[in-house]
Short mmCIF file of C-alpha atoms in Angstrom, two decimals:
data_model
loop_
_atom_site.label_atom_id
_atom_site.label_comp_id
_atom_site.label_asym_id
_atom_site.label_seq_id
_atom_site.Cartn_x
_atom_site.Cartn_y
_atom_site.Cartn_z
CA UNK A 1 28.70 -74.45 -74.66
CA UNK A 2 25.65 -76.79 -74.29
CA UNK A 3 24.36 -77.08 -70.52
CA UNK A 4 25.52 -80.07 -69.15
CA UNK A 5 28.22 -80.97 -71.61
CA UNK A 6 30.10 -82.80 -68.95
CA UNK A 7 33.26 -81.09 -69.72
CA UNK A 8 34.50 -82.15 -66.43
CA UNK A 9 35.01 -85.65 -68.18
CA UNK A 10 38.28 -85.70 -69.57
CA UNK A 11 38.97 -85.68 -73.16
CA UNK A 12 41.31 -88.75 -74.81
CA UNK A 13 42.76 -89.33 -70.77
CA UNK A 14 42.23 -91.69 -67.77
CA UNK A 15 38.52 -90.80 -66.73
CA UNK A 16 37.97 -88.88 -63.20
CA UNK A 17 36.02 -91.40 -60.51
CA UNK A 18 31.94 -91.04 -61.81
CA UNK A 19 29.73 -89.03 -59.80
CA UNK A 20 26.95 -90.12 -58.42
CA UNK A 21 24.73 -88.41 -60.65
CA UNK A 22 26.69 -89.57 -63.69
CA UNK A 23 25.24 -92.16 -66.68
CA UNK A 24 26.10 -95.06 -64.43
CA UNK A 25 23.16 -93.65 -62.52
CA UNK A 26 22.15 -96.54 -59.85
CA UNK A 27 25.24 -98.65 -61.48
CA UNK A 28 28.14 -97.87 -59.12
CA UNK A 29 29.43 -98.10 -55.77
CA UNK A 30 27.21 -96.34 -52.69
CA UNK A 31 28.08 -92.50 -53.04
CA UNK A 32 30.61 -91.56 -49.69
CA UNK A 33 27.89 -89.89 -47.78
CA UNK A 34 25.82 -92.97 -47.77
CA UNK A 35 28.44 -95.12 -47.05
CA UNK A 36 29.30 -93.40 -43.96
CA UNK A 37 25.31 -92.86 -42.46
CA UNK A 38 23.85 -96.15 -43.43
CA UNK A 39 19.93 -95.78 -44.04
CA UNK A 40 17.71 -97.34 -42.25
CA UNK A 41 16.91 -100.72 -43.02
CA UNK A 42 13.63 -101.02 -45.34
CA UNK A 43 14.37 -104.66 -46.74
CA UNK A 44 11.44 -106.59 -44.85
CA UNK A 45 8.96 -104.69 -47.08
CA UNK A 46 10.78 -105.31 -50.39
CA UNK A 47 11.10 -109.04 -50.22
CA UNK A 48 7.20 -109.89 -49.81
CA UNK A 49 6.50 -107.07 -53.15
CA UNK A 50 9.01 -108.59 -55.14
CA UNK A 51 7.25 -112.00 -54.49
CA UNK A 52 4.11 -110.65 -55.54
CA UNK A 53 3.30 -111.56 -59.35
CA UNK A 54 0.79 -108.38 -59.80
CA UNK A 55 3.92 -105.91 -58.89
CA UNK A 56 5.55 -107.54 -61.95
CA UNK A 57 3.08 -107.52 -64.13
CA UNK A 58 2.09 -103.81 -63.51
CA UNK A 59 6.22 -102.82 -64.03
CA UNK A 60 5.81 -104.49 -67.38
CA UNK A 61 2.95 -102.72 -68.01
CA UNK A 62 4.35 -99.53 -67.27
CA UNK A 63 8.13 -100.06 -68.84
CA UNK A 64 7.74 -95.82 -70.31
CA UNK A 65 10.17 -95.05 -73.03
CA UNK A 66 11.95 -97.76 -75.09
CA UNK A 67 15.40 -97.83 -76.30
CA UNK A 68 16.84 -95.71 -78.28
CA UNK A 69 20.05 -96.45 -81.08
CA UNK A 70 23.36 -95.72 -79.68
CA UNK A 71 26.47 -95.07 -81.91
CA UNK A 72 29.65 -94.70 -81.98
CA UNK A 73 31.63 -92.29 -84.59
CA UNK A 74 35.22 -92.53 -85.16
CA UNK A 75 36.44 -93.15 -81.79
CA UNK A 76 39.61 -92.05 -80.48
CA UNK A 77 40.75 -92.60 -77.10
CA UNK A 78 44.10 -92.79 -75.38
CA UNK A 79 45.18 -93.20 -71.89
CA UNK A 80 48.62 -92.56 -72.57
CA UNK A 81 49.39 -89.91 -75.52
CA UNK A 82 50.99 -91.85 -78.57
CA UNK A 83 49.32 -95.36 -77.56
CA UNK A 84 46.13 -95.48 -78.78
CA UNK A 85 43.32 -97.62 -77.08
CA UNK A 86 40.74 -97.09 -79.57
CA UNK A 87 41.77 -96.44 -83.04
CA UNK A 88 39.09 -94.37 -85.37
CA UNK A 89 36.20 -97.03 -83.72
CA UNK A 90 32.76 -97.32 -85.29
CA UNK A 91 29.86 -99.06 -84.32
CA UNK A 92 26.05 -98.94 -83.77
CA UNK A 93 23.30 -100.50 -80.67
CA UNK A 94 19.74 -100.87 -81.84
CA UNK A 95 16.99 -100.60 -79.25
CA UNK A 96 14.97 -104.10 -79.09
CA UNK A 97 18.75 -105.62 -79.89
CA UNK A 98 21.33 -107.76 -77.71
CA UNK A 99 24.70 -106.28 -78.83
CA UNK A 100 27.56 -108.21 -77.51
CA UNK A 101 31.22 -106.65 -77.70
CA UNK A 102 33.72 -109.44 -78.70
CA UNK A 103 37.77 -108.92 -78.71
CA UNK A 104 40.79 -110.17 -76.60
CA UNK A 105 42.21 -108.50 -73.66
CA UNK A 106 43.36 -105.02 -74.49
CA UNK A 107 40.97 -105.05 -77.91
CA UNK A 108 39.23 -101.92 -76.10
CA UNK A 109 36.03 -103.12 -74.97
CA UNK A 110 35.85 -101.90 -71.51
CA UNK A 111 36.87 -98.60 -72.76
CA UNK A 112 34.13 -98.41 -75.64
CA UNK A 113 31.61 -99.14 -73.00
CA UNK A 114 32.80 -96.21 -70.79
CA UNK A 115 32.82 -93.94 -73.72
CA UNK A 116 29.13 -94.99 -74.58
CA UNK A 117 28.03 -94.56 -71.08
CA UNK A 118 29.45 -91.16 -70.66
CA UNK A 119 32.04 -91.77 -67.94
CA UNK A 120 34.84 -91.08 -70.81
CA UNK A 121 34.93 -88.59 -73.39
CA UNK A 122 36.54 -90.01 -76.45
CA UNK A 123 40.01 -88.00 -77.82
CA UNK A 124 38.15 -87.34 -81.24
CA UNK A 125 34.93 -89.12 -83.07
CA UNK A 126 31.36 -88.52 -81.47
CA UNK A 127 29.06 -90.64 -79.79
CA UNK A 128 25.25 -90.14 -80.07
CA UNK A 129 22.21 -91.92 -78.44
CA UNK A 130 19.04 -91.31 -80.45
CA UNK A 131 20.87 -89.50 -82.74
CA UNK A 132 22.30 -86.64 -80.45
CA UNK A 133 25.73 -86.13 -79.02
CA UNK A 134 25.85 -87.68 -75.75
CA UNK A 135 27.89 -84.70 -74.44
CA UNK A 136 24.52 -82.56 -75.11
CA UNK A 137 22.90 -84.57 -72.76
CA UNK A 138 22.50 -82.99 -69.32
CA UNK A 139 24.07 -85.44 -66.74
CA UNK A 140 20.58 -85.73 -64.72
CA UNK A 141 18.60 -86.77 -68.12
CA UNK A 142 22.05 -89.17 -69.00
CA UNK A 143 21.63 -90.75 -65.44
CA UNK A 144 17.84 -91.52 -66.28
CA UNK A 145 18.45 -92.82 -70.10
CA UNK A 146 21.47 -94.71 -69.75
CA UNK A 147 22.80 -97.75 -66.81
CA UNK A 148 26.48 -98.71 -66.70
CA UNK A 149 27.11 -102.41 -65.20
CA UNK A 150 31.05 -102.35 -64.41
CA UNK A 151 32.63 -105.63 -64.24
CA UNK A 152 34.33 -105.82 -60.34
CA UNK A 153 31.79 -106.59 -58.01
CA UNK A 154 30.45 -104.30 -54.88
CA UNK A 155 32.62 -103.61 -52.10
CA UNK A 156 31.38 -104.83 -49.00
CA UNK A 157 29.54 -102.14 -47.08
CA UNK A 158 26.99 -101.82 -44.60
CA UNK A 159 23.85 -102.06 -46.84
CA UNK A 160 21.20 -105.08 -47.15
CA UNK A 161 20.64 -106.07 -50.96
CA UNK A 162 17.26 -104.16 -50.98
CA UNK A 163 18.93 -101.02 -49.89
CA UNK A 164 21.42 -101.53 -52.79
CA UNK A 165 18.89 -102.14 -55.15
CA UNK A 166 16.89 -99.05 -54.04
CA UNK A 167 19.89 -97.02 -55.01
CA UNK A 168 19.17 -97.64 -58.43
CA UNK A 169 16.12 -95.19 -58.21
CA UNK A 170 18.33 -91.98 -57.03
CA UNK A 171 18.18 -90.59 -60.77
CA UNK A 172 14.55 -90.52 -60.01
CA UNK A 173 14.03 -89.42 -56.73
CA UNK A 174 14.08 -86.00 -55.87
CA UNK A 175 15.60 -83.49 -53.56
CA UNK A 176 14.61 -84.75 -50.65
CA UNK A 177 15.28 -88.23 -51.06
CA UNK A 178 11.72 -90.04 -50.10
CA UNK A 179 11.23 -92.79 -51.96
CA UNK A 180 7.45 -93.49 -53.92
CA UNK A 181 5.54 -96.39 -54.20
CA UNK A 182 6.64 -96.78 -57.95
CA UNK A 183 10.36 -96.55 -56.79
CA UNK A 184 9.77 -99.49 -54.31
CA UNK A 185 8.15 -101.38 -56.99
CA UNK A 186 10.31 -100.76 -59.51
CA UNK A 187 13.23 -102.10 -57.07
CA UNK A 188 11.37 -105.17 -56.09
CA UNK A 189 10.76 -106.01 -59.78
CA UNK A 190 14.28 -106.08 -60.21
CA UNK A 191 15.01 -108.02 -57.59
CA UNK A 192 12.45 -110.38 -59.38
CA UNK A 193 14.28 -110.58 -62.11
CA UNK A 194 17.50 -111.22 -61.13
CA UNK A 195 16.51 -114.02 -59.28
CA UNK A 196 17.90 -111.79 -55.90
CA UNK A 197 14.53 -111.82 -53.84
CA UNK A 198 16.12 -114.53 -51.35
CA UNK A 199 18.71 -112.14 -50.94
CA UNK A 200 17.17 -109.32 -49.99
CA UNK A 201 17.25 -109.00 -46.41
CA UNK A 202 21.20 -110.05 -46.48
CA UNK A 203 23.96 -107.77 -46.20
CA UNK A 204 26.21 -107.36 -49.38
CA UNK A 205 29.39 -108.35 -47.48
CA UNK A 206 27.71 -112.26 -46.96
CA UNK A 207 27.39 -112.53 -50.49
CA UNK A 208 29.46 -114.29 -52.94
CA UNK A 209 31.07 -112.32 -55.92
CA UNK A 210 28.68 -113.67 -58.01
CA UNK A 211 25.60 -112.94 -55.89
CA UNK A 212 27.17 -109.29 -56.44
CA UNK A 213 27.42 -109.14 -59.12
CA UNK A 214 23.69 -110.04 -60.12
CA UNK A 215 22.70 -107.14 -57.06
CA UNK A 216 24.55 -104.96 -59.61
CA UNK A 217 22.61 -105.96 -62.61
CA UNK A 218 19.46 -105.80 -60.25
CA UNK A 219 20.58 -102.19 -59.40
CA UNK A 220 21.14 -101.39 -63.17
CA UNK A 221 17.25 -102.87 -63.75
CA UNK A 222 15.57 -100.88 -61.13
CA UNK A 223 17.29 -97.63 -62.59
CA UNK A 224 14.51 -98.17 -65.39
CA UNK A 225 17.30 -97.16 -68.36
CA UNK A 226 16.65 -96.65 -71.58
CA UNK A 227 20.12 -98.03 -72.34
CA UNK A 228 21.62 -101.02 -70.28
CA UNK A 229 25.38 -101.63 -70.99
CA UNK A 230 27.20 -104.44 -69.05
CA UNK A 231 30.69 -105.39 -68.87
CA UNK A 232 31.35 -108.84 -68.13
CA UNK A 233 27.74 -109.54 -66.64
CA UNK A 234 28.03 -113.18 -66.41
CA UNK A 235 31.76 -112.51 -64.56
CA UNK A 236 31.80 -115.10 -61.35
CA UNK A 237 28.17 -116.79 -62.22
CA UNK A 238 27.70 -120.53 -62.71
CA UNK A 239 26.34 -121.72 -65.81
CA UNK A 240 23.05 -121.65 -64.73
CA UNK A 241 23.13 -118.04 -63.94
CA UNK A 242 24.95 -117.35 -67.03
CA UNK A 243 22.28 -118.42 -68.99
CA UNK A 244 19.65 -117.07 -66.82
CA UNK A 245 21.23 -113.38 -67.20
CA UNK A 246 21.41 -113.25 -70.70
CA UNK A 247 18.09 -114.77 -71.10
CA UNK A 248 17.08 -111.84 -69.15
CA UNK A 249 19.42 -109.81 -71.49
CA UNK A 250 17.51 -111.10 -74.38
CA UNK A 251 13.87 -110.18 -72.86
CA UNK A 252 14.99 -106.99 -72.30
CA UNK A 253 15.94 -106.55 -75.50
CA UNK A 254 13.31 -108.60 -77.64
CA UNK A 255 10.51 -107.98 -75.07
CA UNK A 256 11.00 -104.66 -73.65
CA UNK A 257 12.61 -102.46 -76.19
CA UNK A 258 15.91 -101.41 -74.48
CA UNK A 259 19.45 -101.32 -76.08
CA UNK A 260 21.36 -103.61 -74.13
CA UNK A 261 24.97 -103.79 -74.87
CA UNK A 262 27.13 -106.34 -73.05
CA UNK A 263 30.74 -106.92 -73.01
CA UNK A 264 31.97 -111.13 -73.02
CA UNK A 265 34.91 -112.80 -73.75
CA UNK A 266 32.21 -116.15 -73.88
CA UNK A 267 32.33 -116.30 -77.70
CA UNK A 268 30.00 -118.96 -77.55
CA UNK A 269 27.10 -117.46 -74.85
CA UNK A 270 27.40 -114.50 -77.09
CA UNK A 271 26.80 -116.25 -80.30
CA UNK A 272 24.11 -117.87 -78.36
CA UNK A 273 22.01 -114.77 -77.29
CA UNK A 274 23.22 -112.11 -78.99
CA UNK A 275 21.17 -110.63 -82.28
CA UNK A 276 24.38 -108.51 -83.16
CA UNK A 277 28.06 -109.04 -82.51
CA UNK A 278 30.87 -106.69 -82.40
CA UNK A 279 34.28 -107.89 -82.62
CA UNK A 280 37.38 -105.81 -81.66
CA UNK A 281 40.97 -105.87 -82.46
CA UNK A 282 43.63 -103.07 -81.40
CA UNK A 283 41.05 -100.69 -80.82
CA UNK A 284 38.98 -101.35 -84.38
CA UNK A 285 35.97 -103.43 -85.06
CA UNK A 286 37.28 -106.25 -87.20
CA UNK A 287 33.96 -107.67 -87.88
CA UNK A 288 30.27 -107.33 -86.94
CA UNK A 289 27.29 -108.63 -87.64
CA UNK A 290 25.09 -111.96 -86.88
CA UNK A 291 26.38 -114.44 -84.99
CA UNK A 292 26.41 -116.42 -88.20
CA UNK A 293 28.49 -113.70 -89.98
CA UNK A 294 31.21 -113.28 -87.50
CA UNK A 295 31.82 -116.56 -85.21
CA UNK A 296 33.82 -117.93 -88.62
CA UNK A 297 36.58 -120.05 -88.04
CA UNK A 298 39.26 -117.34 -90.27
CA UNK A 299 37.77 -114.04 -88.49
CA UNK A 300 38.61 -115.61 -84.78
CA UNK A 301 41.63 -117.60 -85.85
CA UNK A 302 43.01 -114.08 -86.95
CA UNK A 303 41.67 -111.63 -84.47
CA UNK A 304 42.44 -114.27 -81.09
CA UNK A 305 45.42 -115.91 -82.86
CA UNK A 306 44.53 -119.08 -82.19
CA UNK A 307 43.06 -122.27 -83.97
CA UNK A 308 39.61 -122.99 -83.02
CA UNK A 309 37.13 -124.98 -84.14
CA UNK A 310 33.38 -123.60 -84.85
CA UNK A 311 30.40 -125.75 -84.68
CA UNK A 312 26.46 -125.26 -85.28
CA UNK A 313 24.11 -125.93 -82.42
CA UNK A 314 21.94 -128.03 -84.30
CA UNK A 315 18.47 -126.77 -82.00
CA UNK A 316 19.19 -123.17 -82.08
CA UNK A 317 21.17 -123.01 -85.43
CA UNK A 318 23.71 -120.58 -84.10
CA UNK A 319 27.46 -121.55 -84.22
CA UNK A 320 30.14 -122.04 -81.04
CA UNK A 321 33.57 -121.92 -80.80
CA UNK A 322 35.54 -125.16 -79.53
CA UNK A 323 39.58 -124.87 -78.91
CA UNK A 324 41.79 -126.66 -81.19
CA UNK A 325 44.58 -127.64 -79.57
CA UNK A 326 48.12 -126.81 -82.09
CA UNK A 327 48.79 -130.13 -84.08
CA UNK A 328 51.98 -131.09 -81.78
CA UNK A 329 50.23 -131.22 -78.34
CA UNK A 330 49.31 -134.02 -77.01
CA UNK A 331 47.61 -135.25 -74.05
CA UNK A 332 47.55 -138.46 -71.74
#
């Protein structure tokens, strides 16, 4: 049996809670032990290096390893034996790509993005990142390579936003726990560019959820992953911080290499930033592709089972997705 396999995951079930040292690396919720002895408070040094534009330029300089192509083989995954979630699922992630995972509720998005990250193991079918099975991986190297965004927000605790940010960096700190001057950079960077600086000094409980939810993503960023996958990012955000996120999504991507794979029921922002989509339906990809190739008025009308309406964005090029209400409704 390979070293760090991760048999401990469960095979084709309802995944155990992630460790701390799992993929979702600097992703999740505080680990127990730091919940219950809060560290000291380090935030008023991270706000003022955040706002410094040489500490951004130098993380951009110094990015390390790009992406690397993540795929999915046959996927089979059940929580409950005899009703299948994901049903013989195949797809692929390219590094220097925005992949966005279309489908309605239940399609099995969620679950493909826990499988790809690690925290699941599928019931049969492989995945690989850079063309090895992720079970090969030992969970330390996983935690480094590969950032899991959930979709709920933090739970309040007793951390500032720097703090929480800073926890991002545990799959690179070692056994002692000091932090380095590259882990404080690489924390205030993300801060940066998540637009969070303002927040930094704030607690996470006098935060909205969609403040939260952008600490998360900031978390994710100063993890320095190879692979970023998001569920929901833009969950709770205005449009303005919809758009800003997946612009940062996109520069990511285009700019710094990494496989980013995010989760959206926004067929529209998706269409609008992503380079390929991949739309589910009962656990199968029903079509993937350009946003050009699978935003098609008979592919959603189908798959959503719905009438809808798809227009191009004459600046861009790329199509959206307006309602169509059924022929007998009307409206005052």
């Amino acid at each position: 049996m390979p070293e760090g396999r991760g048999d401990d995951i469960p095979r084709g079930g309802s995944p155990d809670p992630p460790r701390p040292d799992a993929a979702r690396g600097g992703c999740g919720d505080p680990p127990r032990d730091e919940q219950q002895q809060p560290q000291p408070r380090r935030d008023s040094s991270l706000a003022p290096l955040a706002q410094n534009d040489s500490v951004g330029r130098a993380q951009k300089d110094s990015v390390g390893r790009t992406g690397a192509t993540v795929e999915a083989d046959g996927l089979h995954f059940a929580y409950v034996r005899g009703e299948a979630v994901l049903a013989g699922l195949s797809m692929r992630a390219d590094a220097g790509r925005l992949t966005c995972v279309l489908g309605p509720n239940g399609s099995g998005k969620t679950t493909l993005l826990r499988l790809l990250a690690g925290l699941a193991r599928p019931g049969a079918g492989e995945v690989r990142l850079a063309g090895r099975p992720l079970a090969s991986y030992r969970r330390a190297d996983l935690a480094r390579r590969v950032a899991y965004v959930p979709q709920e927000t933090l739970a309040a605790a007793p951390f500032t936003v720097a703090e929480t940010v800073l926890m991002g960096r545990s799959p690179h700190i070692g056994a002692l726990g000091f932090e380095s001057q590259r882990d404080w950079q690489a924390a205030a960077e993300a801060l940066r560019q998540t637009d969070t600086v303002r927040f930094a000094e704030r607690g996470l409980d006098d935060l909205s959820g969609g403040e939260r939810q952008r600490v998360l993503l900031a978390r994710a960023l100063a993890q320095e992953p190879d692979v970023v996958l998001l569920d929901e990012p833009t969950a709770f955000l205005d449009i303005k911080h919809q758009h800003a996120i997946y612009g940062l999504l996109r520069r990511l991507a285009a700019g710094q290499g990494k496989t980013v794979v995010a989760v959206s029921h926004d067929v529209s922002l998706a269409s609008a930033y992503g380079d390929h989509l991949v739309l589910l339906s009962r656990g199968r990809v029903a079509a993937a592709g350009t946003p050009g190739e699978v935003v098609r008025p008979a592919i959603l009308r189908e798959v959503y089972e719905t009438p809808v309406r798809v227009r191009t964005d004459e600046a861009t090029g790329r199509p959206y997705v307006l309602p169509r209400p059924p022929e007998s409704s009307r409206f005052s």
